[in-house]
Coordinates of C-alpha atoms and ligand atoms in Angstrom, one line a residue:
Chain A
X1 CA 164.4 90.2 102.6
X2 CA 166.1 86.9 102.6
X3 CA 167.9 85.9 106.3
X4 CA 170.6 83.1 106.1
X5 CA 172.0 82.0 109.6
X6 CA 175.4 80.5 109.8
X7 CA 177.2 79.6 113.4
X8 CA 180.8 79.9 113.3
X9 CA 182.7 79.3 116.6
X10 CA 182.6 82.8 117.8
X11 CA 179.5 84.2 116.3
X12 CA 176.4 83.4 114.7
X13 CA 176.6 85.4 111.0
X14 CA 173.4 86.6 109.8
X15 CA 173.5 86.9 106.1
X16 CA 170.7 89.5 104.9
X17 CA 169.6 90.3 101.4
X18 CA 166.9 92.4 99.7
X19 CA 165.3 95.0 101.3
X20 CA 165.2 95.9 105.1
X21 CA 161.9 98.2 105.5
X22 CA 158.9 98.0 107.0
X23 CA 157.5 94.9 105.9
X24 CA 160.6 92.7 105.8
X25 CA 161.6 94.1 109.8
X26 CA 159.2 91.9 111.7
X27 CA 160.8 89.1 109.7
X28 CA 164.4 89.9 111.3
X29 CA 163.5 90.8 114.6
X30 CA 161.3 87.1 115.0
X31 CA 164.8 85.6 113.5
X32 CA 166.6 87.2 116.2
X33 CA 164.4 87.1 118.7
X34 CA 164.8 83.4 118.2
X35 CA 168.3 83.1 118.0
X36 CA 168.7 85.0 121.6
X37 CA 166.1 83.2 123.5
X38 CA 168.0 80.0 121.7
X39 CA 170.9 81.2 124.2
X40 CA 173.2 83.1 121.1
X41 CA 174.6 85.9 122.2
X42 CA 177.2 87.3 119.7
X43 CA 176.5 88.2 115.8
X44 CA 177.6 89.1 113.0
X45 CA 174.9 90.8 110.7
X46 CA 176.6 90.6 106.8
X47 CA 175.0 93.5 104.7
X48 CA 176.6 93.0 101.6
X49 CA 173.4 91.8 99.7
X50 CA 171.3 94.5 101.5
X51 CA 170.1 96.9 98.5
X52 CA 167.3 99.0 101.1
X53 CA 167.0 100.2 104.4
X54 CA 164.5 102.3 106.1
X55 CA 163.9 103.5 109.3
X56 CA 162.0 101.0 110.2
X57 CA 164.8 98.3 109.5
X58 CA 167.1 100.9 111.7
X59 CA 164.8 100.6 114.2
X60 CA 164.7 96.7 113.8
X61 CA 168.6 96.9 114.4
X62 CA 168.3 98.8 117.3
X63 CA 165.6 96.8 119.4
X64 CA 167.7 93.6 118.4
X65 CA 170.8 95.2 119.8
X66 CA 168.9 96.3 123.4
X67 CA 167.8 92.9 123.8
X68 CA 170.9 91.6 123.4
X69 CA 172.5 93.9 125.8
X70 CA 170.8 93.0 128.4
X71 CA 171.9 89.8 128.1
X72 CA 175.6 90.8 127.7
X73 CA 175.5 90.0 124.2
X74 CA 177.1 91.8 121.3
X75 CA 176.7 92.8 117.5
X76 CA 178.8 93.8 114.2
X77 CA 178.0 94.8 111.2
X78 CA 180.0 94.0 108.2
X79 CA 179.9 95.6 104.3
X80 CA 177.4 98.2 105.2
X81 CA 177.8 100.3 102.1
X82 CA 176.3 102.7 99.2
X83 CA 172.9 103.9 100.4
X84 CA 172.5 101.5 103.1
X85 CA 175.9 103.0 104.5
X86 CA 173.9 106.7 103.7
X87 CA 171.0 105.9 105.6
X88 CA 173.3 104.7 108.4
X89 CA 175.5 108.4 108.5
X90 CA 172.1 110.5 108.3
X91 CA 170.9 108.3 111.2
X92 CA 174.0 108.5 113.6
X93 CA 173.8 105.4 113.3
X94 CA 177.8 104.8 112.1
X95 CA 178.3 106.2 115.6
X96 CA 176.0 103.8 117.6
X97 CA 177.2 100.3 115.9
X98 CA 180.7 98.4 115.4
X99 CA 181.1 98.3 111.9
X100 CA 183.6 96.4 109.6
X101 CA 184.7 95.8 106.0
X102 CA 184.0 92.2 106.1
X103 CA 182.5 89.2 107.2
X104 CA 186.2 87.7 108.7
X105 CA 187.1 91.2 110.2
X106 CA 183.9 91.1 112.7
X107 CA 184.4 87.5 113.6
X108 CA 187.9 88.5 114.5
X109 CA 186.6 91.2 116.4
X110 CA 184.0 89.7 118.5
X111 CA 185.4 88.7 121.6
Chain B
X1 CA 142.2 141.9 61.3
X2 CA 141.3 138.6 62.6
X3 CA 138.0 138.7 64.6
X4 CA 136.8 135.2 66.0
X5 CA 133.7 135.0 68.5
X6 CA 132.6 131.8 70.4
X7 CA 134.1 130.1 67.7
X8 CA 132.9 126.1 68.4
X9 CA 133.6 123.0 66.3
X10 CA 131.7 119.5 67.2
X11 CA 132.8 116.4 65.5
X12 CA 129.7 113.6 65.8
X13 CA 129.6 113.7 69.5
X14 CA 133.2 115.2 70.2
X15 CA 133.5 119.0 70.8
X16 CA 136.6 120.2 70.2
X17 CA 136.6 123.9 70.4
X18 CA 134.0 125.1 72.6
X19 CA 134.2 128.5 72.7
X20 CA 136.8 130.6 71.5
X21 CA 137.0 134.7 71.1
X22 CA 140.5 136.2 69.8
X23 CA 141.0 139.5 68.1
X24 CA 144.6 138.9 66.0
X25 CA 146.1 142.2 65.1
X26 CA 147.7 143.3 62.0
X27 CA 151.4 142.6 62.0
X28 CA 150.8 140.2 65.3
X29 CA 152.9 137.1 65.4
X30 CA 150.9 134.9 67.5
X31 CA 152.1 131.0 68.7
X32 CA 149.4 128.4 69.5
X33 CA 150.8 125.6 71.7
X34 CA 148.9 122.7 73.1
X35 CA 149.1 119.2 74.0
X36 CA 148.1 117.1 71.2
X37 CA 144.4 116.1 70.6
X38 CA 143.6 120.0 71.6
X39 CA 142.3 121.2 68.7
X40 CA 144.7 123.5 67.5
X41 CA 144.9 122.1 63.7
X42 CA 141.2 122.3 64.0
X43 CA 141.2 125.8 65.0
X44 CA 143.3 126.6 61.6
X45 CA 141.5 124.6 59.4
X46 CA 138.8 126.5 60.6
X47 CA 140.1 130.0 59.8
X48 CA 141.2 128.2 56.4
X49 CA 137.8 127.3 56.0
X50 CA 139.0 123.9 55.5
X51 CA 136.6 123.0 58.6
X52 CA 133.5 124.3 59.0
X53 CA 133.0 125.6 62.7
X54 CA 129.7 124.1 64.3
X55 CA 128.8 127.8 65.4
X56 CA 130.2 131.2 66.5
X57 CA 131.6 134.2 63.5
X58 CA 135.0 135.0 61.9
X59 CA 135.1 138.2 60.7
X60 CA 138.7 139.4 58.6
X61 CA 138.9 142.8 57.5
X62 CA 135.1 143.0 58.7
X63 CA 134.2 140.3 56.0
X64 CA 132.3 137.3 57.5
X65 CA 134.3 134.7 55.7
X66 CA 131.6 131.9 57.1
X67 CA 128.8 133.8 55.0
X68 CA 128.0 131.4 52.2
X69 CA 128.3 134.2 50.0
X70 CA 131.9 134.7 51.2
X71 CA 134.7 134.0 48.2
X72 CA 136.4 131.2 49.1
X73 CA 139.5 131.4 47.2
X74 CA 140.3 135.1 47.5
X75 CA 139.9 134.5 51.2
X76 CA 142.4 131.5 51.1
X77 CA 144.6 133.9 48.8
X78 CA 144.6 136.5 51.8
X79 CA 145.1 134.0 54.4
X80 CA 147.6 131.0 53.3
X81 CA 147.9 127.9 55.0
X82 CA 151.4 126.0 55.5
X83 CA 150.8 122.4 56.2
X84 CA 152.7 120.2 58.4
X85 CA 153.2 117.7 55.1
X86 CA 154.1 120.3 53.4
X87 CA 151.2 119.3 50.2
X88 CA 153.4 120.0 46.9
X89 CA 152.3 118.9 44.0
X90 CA 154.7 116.0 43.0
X91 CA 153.7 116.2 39.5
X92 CA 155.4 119.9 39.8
X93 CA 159.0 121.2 39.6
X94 CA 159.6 123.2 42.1
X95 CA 159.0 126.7 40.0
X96 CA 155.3 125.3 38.4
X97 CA 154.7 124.5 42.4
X98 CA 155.0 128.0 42.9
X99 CA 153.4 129.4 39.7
X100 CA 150.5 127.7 39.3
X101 CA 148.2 129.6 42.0
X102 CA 149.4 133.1 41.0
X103 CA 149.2 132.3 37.0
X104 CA 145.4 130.4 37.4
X105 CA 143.9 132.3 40.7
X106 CA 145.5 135.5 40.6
X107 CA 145.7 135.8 36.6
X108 CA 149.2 136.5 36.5
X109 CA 151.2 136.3 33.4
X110 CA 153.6 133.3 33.2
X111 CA 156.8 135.7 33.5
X112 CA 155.6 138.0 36.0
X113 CA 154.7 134.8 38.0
X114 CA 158.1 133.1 37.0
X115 CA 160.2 136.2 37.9
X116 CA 157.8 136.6 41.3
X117 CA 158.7 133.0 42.5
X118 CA 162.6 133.3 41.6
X119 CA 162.8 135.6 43.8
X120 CA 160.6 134.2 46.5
X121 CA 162.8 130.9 46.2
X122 CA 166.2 133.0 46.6
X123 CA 164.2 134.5 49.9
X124 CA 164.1 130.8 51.5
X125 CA 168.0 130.0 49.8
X126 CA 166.7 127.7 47.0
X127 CA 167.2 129.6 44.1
X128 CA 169.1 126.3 42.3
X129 CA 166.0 124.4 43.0
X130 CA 163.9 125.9 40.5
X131 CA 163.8 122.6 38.1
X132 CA 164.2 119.9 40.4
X133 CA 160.9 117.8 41.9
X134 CA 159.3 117.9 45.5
X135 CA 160.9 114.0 45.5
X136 CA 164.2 115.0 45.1
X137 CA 164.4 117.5 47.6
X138 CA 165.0 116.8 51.3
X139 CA 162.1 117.2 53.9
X140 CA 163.7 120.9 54.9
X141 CA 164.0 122.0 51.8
X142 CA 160.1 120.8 50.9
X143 CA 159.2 122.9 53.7
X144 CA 160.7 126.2 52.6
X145 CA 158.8 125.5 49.3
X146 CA 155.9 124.9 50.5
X147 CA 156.3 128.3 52.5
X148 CA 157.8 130.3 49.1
X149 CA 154.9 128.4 47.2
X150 CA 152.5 130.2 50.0
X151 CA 154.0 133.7 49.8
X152 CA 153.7 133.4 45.8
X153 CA 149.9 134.2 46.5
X154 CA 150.8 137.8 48.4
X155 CA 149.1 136.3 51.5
X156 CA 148.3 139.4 54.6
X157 CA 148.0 136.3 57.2
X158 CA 149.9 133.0 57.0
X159 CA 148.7 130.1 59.2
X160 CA 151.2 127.7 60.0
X161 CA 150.2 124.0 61.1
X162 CA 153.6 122.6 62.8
X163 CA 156.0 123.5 59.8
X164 CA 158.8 121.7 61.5
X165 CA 157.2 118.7 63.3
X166 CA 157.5 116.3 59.9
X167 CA 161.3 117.4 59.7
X168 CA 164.4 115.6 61.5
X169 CA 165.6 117.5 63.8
X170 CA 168.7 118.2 61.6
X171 CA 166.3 120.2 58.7
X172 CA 164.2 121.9 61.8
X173 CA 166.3 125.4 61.9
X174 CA 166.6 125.8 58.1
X175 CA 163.1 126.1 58.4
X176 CA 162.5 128.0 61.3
X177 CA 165.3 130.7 60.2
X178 CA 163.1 131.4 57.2
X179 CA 160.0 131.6 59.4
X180 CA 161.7 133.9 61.8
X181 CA 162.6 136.3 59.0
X182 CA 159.4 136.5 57.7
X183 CA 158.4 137.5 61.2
X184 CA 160.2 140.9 60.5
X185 CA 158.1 141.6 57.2
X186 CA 155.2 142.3 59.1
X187 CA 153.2 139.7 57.4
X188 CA 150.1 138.8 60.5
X189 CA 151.5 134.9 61.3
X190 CA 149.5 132.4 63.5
X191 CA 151.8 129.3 63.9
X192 CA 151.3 126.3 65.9
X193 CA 154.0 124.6 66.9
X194 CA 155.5 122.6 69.3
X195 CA 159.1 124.2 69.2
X196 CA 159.0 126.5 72.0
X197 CA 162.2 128.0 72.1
X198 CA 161.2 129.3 68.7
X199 CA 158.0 130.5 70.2
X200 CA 159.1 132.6 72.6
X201 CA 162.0 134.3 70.6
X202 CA 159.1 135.2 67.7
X203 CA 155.9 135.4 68.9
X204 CA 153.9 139.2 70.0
X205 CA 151.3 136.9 71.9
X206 CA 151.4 133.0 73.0
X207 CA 148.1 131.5 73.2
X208 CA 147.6 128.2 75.5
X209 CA 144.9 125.6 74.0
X210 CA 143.7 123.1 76.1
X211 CA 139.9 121.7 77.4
X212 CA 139.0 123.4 73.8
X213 CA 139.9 126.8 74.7
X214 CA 142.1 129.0 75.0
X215 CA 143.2 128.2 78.2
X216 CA 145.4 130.7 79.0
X217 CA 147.2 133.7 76.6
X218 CA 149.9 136.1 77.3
X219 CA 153.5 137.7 76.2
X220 CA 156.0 135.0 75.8
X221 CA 157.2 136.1 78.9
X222 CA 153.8 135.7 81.2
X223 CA 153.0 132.3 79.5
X224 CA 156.9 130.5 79.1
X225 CA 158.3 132.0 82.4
X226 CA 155.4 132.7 85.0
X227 CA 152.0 130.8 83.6
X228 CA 148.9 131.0 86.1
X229 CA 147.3 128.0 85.2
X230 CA 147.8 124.6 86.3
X231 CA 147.2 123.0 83.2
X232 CA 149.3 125.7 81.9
X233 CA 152.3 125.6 84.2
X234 CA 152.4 121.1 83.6
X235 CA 152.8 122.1 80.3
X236 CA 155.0 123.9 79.9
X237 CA 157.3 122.7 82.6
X238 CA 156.7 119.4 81.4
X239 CA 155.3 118.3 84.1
X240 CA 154.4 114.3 84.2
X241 CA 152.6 113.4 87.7
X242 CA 151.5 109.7 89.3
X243 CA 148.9 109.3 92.0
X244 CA 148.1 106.9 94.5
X245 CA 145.4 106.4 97.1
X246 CA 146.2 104.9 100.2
X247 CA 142.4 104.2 101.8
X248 CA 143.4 101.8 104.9
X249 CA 146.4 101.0 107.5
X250 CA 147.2 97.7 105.9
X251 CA 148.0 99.5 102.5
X252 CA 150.1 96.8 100.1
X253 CA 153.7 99.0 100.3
X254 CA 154.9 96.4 97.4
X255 CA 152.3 97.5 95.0
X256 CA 152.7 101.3 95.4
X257 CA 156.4 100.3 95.0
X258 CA 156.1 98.6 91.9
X259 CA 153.9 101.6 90.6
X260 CA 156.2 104.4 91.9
X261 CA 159.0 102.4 90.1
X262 CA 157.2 102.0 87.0
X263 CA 156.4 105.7 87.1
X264 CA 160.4 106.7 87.8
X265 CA 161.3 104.1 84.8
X266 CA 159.2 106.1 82.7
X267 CA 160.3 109.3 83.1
X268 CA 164.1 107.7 83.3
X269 CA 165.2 108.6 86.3
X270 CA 168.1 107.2 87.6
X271 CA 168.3 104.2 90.1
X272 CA 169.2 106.6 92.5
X273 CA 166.5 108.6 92.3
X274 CA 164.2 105.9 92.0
X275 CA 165.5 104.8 95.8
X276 CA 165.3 107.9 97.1
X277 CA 161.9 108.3 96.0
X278 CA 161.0 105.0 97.5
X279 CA 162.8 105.6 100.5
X280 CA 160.6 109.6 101.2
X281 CA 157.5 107.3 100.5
X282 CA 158.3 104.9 102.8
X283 CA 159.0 106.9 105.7
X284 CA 156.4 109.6 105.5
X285 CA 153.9 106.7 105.5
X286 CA 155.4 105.4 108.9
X287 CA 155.0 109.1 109.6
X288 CA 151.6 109.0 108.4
X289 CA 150.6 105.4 109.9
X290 CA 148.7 106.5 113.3
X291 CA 146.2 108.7 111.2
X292 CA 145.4 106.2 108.4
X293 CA 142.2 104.7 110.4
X294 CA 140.7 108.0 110.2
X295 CA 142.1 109.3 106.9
X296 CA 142.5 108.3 103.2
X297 CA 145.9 109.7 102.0
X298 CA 146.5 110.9 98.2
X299 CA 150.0 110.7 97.3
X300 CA 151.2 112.8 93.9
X301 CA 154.5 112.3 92.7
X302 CA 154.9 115.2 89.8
X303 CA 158.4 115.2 87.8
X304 CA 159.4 118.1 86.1
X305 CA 161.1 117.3 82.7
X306 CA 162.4 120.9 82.2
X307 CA 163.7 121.7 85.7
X308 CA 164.7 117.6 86.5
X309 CA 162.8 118.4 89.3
X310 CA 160.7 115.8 91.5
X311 CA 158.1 117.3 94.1
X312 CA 155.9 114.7 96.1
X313 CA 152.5 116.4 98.0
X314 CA 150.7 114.4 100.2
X315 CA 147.4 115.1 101.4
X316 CA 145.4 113.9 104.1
X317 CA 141.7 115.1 105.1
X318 CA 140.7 115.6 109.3
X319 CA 141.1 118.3 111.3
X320 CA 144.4 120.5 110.7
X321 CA 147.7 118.2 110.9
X322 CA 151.1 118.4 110.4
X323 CA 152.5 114.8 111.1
X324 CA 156.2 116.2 110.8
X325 CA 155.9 118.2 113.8
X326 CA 158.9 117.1 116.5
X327 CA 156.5 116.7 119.0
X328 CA 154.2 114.3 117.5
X329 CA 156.9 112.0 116.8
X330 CA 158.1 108.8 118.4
X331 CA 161.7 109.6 117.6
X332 CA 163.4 111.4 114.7
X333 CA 164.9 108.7 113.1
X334 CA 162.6 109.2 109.9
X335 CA 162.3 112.9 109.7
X336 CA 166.4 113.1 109.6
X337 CA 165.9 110.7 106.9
X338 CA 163.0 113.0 105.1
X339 CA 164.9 115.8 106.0
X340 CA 168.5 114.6 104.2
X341 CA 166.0 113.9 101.1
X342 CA 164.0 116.7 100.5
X343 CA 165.4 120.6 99.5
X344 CA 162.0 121.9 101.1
X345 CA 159.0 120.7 103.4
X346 CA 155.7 123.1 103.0
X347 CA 152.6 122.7 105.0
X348 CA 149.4 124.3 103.9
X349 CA 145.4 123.8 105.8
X350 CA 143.6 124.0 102.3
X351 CA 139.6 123.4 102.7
X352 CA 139.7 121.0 105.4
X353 CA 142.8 119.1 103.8
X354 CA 146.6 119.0 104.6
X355 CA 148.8 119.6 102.2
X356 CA 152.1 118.9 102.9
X357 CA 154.3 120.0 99.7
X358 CA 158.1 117.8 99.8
X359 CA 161.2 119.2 97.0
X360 CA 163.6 116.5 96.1
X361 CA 166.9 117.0 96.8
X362 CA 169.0 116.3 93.2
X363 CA 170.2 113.2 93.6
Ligands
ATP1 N1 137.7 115.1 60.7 C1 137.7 114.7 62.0 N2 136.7 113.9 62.3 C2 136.6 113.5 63.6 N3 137.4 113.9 64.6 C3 138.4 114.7 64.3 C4 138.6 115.2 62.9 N4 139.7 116.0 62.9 C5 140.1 116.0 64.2 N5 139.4 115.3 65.0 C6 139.6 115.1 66.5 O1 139.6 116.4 67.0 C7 140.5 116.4 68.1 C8 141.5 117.6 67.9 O2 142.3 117.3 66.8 P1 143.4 118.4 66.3 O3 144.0 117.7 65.1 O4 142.7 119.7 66.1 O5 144.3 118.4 67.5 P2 145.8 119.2 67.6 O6 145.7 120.1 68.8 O7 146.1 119.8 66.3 O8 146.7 118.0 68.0 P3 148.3 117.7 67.6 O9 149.1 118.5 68.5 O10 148.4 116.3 67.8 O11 148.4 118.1 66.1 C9 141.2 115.1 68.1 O12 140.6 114.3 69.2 C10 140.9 114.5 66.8 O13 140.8 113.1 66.8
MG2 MG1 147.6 119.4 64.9

């Protein structure tokens, strides 16, 4: 997995490509981890390059989104699609997170 | 007819038939199929005496055709031999090709043997062929010479050695339509071959070779739809299989990947297919990570060609586990995945081993 971190003015956009599984998941919760205690609290996680996701990369997304709730942050995802977007459904995890169809709709979402 | 007993044939320091007892019937039409290297062309020349079998009896029409004594040529007269290179003479026309044996072993005249193949060559529809050479004629049409040429001696047994395998595909059913009405003449056929639909629809008995026996024999039926055998069952399902060993907790999920990959691009699966097997791999392993201190895990991945089936078994040694089990699970986040995957989950205690037995769902 490759991580690319870009602040805009209302969110920080996390750009991630590759695979998201259980080697590469340490590698984005450190990032975020980093990020939050950094004092960012709104993201934008971009999954357009994302070709793989697992559990454990669903369970990477979650943990990041806890800690960030308890600091009154908040998270979207944008262009989660194909079998990312399946792994996603099976999970409930459509349900759980703010999704959008791009990059610009989640930054003009986050408040 | 046909009585073989612990036939064996050993080539230097190769054995490859090691011990094979048949009794063919008269009138039987028996198939011979086998992965290649098996022995099965050895087995034939064998009965052709072309080979001579390193031990054991062959007894036709109670005569022990082995016995030095034994006459060579009226036993090859009796039992004919079509070759997968067909073996005409090119020298030939097509009507000498067929006369020669009968005029010079058989003593026929030269117009009893002429009339005799004219007929023979109208039997496999190449009746216009009579004057033409074996290089003129198309690999097909070679073939159903080479078969009229071995009728021409009156045989009571034919042995075929994978007529159709030299053929393209397009000259295949020419051939095997002639075969197939010969079948009905009651002429005792052994015929290995690698066509199976043609196998099933002609043959009285299918005989299995593998490991230099034969493996496993039966009706069509028993052997194409419900084999016992492993060996048997991969066969003829086509079955192609990858394993992999995972020995510690730190296992490299990178190099399985690239193995499993390799495996999937082999059998061309699609891309889908190849993530989805990926993906089952990956999460059972998380599934599987708490036990791997205390167990080595063998993962077999077995693609069936036939049914486009892919079934993944995993097994793990210990006492009695199944790691799927709700209750032994952190959360279900990975057995919905495993579950949207697979068509069927199976867990089986075998001799101090779990099995745990995952269908693919078609992707
Ligand atoms: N004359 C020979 N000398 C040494 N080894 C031989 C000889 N003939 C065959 N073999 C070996 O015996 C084994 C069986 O060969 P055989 O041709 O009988 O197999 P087969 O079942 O007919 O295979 P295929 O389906 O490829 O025709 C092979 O390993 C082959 O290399
Ligand atoms: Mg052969």
């Amino acid at each position: 997995m490759e991580i690319q971190i870009k602040k805009e003015t209302s969110a920080t956009v996390i750009t991630i490509t590759g695979r998201f599984d259980a080697v590469t998941t340490p590698q984005y919760e450190k990032t975020m981890n980093e990020l939050i205690t950094g004092g960012d609290i709104a993201f934008v996680v971009d999954f357009d390059g994302l070709d793989y996701i697992s559990s454990a990369g669903l369970r990477g997304l979650l943990f990041t989104a806890k800690q960030l709730k308890g600091k009154g942050g908040q998270i979207r995802f944008a262009n989660v699609k194909g079998t990312v977007k399946e792994v996603f459904d099976i999970s409930g995890f459509g349900s759980i997170f703010q999704m959008d169809d791009s990059v610009s709709a989640s930054l003009a979402k986050v408040s | 007819m046909i009585k073989i007993e612990h036939l064996s044939k050993t080539y230097d320091d190769l054995t490859v038939l090691k011990d094979i007892t048949i009794d063919i019937k008269k009138g039987e039409v028996i198939s011979i199929i086998g992965p290649s290297g098996t022995g099965k062309s050895t087995f034939l020349r064998c009965l052709n005496l072309l080979d001579r079998p390193s031990g054991g009896s062959i007894h036709v029409d109670g005569v022990n055709i082995l016995d030095a004594k034994a006459d060579v040529p009226r036993i090859r007269q009796k039992m004919n031999m079509v070759f997968q290179s067909f073996n005409l003479f090119s020298h030939l026309s097509v009507l000498e090709n067929l006369t020669i044996a009968p005029i010079k072993l058989r003593g026929m005249s030269r117009q009893d043997a002429e009339l005799k193949s004219l007929e023979l060559l109208k039997l496999v529809g190449l009746a216009e062929k009579t004057d033409s050479y074996p290089d003129e004629l198309s690999g097909g049409q070679k073939q159903r010479v080479a078969i009229a040429r071995c009728l021409a001696m009156k045989p009571e047994i034919i042995l075929f050695d994978e007529p159709t395998s030299a053929l393209d595909p397009t000259m295949i059913s020419e051939v095997l339509s002639v075969i197939r009405r010969l079948t009905k003449e009651g002429i005792t056929m052994v015929i290995v071959t690698h066509e199976m639909d043609f196998a099933r629809d002609v043959s009285s008995r299918v005989l299995y070779m593998d490991e230099g026996l034969i493996y496993e024999e039966g009706t069509p039926q028993q052997i194409f739809e419900n084999p016992q055998k492993e060996k048997t069952r991969a066969f003829i399902n086509r079955i192609r299989s990858f394993n992999y060993r995972i020995s510690s907790p730190d296992y490299d999920l990178y190099a399985m990947n690239a193995e499993i990959e390799t495996f999937c691009e082999k059998q061309i699966l699609p891309r889908k297919t190849r993530h989805n097997v990926l993906l089952l791999v990956e999460e059972l392993l998380q599934i599987y990570s708490p036990y791997l201190n205390a167990t080595l895990l063998d993962l077999t991945l077995a693609y069936s060609e036939k049914r486009e089936s892919l079934e993944l078994v995993v097994e793990s040694m210990g006492e009695a586990l199944n790691p799927l089990n709700k209750n032994l699970l952190p959360d279900e986040l990975g057995l919905n995945i495993i579950n949207s995957l697979t068509e069927s989950i199976d867990y089986q205690r075998l001799d101090n081993r779990n099995r745990l037995t995952l269908h693919m769902r078609k992707s």
